[in-house]
Short mmCIF file of C-alpha atoms and ligand atoms in Angstrom, two decimals:
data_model
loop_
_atom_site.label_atom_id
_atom_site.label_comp_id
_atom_site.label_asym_id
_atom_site.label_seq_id
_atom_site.Cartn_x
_atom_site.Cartn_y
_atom_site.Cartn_z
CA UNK A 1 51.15 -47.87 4.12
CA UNK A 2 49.96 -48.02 0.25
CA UNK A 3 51.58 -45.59 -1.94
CA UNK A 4 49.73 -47.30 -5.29
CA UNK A 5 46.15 -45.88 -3.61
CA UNK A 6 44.74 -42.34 -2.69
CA UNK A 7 44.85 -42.06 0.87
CA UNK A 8 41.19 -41.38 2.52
CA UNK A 9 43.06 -39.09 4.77
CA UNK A 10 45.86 -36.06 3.30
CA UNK A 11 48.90 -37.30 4.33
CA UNK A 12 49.91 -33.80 5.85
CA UNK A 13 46.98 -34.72 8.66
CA UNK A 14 48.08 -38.19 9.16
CA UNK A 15 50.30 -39.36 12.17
CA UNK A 16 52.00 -41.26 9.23
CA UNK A 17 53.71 -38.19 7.74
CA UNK A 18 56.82 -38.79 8.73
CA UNK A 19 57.32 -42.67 7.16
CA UNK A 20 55.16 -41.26 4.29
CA UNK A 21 58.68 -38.66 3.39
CA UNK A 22 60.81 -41.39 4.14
CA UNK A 23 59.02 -43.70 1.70
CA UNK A 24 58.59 -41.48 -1.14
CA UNK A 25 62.45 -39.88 -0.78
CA UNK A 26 61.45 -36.46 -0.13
CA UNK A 27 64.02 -33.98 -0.33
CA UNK A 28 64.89 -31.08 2.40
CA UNK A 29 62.73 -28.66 0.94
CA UNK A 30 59.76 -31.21 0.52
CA UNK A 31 60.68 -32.28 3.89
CA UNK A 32 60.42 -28.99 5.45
CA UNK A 33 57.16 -27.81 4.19
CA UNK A 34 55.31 -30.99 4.57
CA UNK A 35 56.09 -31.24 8.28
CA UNK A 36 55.47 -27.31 8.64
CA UNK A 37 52.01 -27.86 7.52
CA UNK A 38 51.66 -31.24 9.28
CA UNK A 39 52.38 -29.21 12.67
CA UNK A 40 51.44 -25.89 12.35
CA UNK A 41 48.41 -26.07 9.55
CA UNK A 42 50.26 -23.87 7.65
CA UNK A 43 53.69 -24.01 5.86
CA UNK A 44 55.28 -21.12 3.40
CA UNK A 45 56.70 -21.64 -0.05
CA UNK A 46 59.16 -18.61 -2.02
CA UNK A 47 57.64 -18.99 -5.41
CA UNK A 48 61.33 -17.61 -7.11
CA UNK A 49 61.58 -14.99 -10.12
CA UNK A 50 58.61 -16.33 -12.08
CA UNK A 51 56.46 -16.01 -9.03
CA UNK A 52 57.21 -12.63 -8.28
CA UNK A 53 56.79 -11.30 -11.79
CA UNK A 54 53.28 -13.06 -11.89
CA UNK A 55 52.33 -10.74 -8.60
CA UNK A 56 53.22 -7.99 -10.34
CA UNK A 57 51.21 -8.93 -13.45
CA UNK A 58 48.29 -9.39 -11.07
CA UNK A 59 48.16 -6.45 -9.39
CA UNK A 60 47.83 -4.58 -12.97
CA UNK A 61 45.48 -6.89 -14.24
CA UNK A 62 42.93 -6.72 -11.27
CA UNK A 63 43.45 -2.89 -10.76
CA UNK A 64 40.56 -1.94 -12.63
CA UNK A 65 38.08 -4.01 -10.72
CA UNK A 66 39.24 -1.87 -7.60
CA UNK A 67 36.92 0.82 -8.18
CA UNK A 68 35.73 3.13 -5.09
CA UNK A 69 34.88 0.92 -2.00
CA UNK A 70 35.60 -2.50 -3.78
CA UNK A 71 36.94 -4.35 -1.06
CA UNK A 72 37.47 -7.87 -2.36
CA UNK A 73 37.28 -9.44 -5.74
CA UNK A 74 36.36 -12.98 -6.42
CA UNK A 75 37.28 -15.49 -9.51
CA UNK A 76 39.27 -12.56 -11.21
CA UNK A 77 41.55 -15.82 -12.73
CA UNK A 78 38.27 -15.54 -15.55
CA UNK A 79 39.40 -12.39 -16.31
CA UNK A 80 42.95 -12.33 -15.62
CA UNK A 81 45.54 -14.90 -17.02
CA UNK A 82 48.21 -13.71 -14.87
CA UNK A 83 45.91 -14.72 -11.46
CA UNK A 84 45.03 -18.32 -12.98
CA UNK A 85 49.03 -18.89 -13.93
CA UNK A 86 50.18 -17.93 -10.31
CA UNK A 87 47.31 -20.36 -9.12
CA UNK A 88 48.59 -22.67 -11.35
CA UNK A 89 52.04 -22.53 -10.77
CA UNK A 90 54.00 -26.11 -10.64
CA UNK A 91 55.72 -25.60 -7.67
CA UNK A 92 52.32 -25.11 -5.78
CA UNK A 93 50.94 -27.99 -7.78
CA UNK A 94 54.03 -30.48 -6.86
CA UNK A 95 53.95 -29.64 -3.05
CA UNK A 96 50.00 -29.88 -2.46
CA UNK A 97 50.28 -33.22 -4.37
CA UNK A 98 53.30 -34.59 -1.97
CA UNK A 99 51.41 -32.92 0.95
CA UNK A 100 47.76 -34.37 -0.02
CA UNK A 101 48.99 -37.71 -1.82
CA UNK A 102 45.91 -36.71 -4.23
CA UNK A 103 46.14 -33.94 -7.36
CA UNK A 104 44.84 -30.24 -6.55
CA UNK A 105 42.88 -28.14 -8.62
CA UNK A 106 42.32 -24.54 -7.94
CA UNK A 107 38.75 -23.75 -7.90
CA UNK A 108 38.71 -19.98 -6.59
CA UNK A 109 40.40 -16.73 -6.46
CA UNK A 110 39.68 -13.92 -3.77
CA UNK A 111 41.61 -10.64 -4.61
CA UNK A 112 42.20 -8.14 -1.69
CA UNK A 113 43.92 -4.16 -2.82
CA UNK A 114 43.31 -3.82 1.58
CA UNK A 115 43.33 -6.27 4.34
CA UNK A 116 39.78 -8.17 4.80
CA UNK A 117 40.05 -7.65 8.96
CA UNK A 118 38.13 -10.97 8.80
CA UNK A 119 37.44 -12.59 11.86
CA UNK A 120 38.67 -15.87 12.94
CA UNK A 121 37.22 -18.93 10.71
CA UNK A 122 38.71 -22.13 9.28
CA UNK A 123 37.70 -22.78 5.21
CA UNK A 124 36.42 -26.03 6.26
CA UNK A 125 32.73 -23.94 7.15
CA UNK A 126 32.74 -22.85 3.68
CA UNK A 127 34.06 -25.26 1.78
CA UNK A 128 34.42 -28.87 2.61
CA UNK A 129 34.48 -32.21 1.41
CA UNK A 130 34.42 -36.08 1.68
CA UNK A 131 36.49 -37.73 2.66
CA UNK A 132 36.98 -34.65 4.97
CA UNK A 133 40.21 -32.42 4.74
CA UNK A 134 40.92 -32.68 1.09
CA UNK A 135 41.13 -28.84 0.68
CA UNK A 136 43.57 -26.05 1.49
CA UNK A 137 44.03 -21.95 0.63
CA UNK A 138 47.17 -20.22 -0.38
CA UNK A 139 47.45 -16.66 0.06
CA UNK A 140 50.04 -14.96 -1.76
CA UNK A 141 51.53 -11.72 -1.14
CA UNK A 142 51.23 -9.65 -4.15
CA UNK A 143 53.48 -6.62 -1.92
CA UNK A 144 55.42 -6.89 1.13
CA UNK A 145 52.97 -7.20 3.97
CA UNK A 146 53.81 -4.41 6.99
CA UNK A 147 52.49 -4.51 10.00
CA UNK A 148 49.95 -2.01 10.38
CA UNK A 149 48.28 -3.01 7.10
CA UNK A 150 46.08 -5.65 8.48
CA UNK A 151 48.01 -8.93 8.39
CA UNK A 152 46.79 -12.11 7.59
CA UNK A 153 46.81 -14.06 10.91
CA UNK A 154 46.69 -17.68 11.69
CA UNK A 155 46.64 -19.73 15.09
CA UNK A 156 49.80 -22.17 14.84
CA UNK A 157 48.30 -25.82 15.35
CA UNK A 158 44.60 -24.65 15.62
CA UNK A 159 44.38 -27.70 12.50
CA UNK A 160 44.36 -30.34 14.97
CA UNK A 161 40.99 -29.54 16.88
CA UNK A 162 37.77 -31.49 15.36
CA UNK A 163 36.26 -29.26 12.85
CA UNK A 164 33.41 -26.89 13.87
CA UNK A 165 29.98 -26.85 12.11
CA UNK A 166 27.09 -25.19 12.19
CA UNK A 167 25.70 -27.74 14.29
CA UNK A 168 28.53 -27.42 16.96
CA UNK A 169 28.42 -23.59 16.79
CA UNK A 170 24.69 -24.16 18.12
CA UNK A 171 22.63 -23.80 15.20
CA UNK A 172 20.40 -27.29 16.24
CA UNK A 173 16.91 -28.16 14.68
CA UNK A 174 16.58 -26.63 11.90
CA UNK A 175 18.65 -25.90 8.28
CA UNK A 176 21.58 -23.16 9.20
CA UNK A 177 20.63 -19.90 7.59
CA UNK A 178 23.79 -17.15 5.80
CA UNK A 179 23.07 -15.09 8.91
CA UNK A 180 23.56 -18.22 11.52
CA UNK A 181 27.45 -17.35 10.54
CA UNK A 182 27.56 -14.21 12.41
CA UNK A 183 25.44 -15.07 14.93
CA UNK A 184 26.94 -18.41 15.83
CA UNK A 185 30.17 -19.34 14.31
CA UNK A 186 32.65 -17.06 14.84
CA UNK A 187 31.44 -16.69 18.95
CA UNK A 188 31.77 -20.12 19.19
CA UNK A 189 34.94 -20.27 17.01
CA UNK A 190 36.40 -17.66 19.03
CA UNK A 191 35.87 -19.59 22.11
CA UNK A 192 38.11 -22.59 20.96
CA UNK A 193 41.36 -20.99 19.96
CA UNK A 194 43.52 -21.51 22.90
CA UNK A 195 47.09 -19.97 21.33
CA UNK A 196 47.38 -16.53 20.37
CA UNK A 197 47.86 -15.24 16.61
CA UNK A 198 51.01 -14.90 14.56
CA UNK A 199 51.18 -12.47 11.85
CA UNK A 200 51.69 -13.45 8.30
CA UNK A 201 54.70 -11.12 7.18
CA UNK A 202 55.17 -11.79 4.10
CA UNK A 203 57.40 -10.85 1.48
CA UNK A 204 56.01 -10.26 -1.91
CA UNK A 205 56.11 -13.35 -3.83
CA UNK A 206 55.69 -15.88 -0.96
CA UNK A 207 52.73 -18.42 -0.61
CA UNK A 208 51.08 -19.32 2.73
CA UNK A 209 49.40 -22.80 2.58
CA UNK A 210 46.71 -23.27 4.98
CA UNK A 211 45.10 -26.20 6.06
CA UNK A 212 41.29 -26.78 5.98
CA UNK A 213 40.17 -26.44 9.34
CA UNK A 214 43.30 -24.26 10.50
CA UNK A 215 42.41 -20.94 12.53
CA UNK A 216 42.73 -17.22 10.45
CA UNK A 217 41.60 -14.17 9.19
CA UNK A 218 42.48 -10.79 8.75
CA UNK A 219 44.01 -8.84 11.47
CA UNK A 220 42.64 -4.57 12.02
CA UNK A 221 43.88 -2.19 9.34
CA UNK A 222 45.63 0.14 11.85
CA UNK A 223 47.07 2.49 9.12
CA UNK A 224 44.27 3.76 7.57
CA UNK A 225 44.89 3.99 3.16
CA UNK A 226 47.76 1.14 3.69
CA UNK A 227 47.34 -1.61 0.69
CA UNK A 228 47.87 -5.14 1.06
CA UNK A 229 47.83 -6.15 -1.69
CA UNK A 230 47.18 -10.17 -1.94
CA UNK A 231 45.43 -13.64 -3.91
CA UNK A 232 43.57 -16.16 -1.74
CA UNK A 233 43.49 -19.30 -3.91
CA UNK A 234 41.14 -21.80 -3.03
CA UNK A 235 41.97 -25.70 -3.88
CA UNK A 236 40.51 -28.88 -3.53
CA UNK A 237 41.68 -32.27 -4.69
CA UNK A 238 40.79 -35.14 -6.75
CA UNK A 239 38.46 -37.76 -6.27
CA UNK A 240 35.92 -36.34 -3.52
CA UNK A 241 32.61 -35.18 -2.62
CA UNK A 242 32.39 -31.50 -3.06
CA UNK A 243 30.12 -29.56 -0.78
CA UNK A 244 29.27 -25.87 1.28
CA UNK A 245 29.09 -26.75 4.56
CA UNK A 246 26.82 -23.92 6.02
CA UNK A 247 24.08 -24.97 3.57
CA UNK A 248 24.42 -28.92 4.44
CA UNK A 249 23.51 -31.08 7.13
CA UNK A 250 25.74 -33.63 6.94
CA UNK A 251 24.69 -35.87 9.88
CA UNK A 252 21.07 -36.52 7.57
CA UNK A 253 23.07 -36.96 4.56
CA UNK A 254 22.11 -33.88 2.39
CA UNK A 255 24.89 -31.92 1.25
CA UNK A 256 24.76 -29.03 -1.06
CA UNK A 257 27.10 -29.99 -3.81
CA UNK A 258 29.13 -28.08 -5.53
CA UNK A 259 30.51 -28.01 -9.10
CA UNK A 260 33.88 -26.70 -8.57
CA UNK A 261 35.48 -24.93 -11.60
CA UNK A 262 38.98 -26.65 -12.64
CA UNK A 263 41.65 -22.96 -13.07
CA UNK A 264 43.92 -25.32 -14.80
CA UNK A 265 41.35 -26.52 -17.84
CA UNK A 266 38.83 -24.19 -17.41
CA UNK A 267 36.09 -26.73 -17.22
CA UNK A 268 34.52 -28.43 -13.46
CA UNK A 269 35.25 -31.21 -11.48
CA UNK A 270 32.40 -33.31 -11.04
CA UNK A 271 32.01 -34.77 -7.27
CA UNK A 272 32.53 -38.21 -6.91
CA UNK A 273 31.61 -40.50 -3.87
CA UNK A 274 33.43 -43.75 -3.41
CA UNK A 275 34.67 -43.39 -7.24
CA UNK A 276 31.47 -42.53 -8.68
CA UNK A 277 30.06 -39.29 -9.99
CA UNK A 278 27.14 -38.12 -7.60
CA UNK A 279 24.33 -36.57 -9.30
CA UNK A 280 23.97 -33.14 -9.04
CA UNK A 281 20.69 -30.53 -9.02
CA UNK A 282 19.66 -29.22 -12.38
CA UNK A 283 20.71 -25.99 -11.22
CA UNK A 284 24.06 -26.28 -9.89
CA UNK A 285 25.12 -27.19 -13.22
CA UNK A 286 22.76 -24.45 -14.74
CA UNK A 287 24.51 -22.14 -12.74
CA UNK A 288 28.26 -23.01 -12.96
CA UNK A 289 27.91 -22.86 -16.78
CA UNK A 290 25.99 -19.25 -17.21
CA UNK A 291 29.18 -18.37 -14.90
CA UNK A 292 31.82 -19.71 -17.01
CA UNK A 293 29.86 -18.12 -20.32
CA UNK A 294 29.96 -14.91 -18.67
CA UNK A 295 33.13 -14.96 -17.39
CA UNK A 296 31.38 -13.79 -13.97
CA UNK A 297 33.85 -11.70 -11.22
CA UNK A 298 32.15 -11.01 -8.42
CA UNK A 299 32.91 -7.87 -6.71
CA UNK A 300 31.92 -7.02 -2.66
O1 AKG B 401 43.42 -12.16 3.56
C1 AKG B 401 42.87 -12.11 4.65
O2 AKG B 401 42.95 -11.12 5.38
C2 AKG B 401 42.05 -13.28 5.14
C3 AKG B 401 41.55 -14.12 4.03
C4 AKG B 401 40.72 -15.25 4.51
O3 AKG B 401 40.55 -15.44 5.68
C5 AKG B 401 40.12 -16.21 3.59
O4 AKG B 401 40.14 -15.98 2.37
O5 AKG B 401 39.58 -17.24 4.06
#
């Protein structure tokens, strides 16, 4: 095992994990979450006072973008310091770096005032990189989740399985199109989760860490007007190949790179493969700065 190298696999997926703890001297708490995430694909951290306050400062700082039939809010960290500094927050920063044996940055924010009821997908179809598995969500509860609110749900485990693409879902040929995601993914996604769903109950000011490829979504708003209130923060890690899956096709080599945005310095992350930076289109960078000048939120 070399500790003086990035692994080219996150130590949280690696059959390793447990001589990894012992070698670095993890405590209980480390312990605990790294071997949550290791077997379930997800693991939950209590992010204390300072957390909790931060949700609250959220919630009033994205209300306004919650205007009639808003139903989710993305990259409102531009706009909101109180979003990027729960992102941010050390005690996410310290366990994803234990967990991942690479840095994180966080590169996105989703806000939700109502559940999403999205159906079953891993991130790893949106966002994904080389080597593979260097990327993970936290949600955090910005209220106390109930029940009939439309929980986030995940599928204990569901990490494990090889990740599904496009080209696995059935979309063979030709370049996968926005509407092959419908169409193909979540049938076929559907098709391989073999355990039922657990509920994410949450407690306002506790993280859920999910894994890249592990099984969720949002569960049926059953109460109709009940909020539920909550972040999705998007990371990736140092070091890798940035890309969007559903636009790629990997097995020919052409990936659609992204420029992912850095919450913690407000500037990107160039992709880099095998320690170099890749080039990137003209217009990925075009694009990533008239976003960053505008301070762009982007409201569904
Ligand atoms: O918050 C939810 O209901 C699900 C969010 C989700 O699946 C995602 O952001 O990938």
């Amino acid at each position: 095992m070399r500790l003086d190298q990035q692994p080219s696999t996150p130590w949280v997926e690696s059959d390793q994990v447990e001589a990894y703890l012992d070698a670095v001297g993890a405590d209980a708490a480390q312990r605990r979450f790294v071997t949550d995430l290791h077997r379930d694909g997800v693991a939950v951290i209590d992010l204390g006072p300072e957390g909790r306050a931060l949700c609250d400062e959220v919630t009033a700082q994205t209300a306004r973008f919650f205007t009639l039939g808003v139903r989710r809010v993305q990259d409102a960290w531009r706009r909101s310091p109180a979003a990027r500094a729960l992102s941010n927050l050390p005690v996410i920063d310290n366990m994803l770096t234990l967990a991942y044996g690479r840095r994180p940055f966080a590169f996105q924010t989703l806000n939700f005032v109502i559940g999403s009821e999205q159906s079953a997908h891993a991130d790893a179809v949106h966002f994904h990189c080389e080597p593979q598995r260097f990327m993970c969500g936290v949600w955090f509860a910005l209220e106390d989740v109930a029940a009939d609110a439309g929980p986030l749900f995940y599928h204990l485990g569901s990490h494990k399985r090889p990740v599904l693409g496009m080209r696995e879902a059935g979309v063979v040929g030709r370049a996968p199109e926005d509407q092959d995601y419908e169409t193909f993914y979540v049938p076929a996604f559907a098709r391989t989760l073999a355990v039922p769903r657990t509920l994410a109950m949450l407690k306002k000011g506790q993280a859920l860490v999910w894994t890249a490829n592990v099984a969720h979504g949002g569960s049926r708003i059953v109460r109709q007007g009940a909020t539920r209130r909550s972040m999705v923060t998007h990371y990736y890690f140092e070091n890798c190949l940035y890309y969007t899956p559903m636009r790629s096709e990997p097995e020919r080599g052409r990936y659609d790179l992204r420029l992912p945005a850095n919450l913690k310095t407000g500037l990107w992350v160039w992709p880099r493969r095998e320690g170099r930076r890749a080039p990137l289109p003209l217009r990925t960078v075009k694009s990533a700065l008239m976003q960053a000048v505008r301070r762009s939120v982007h409201i569904t």
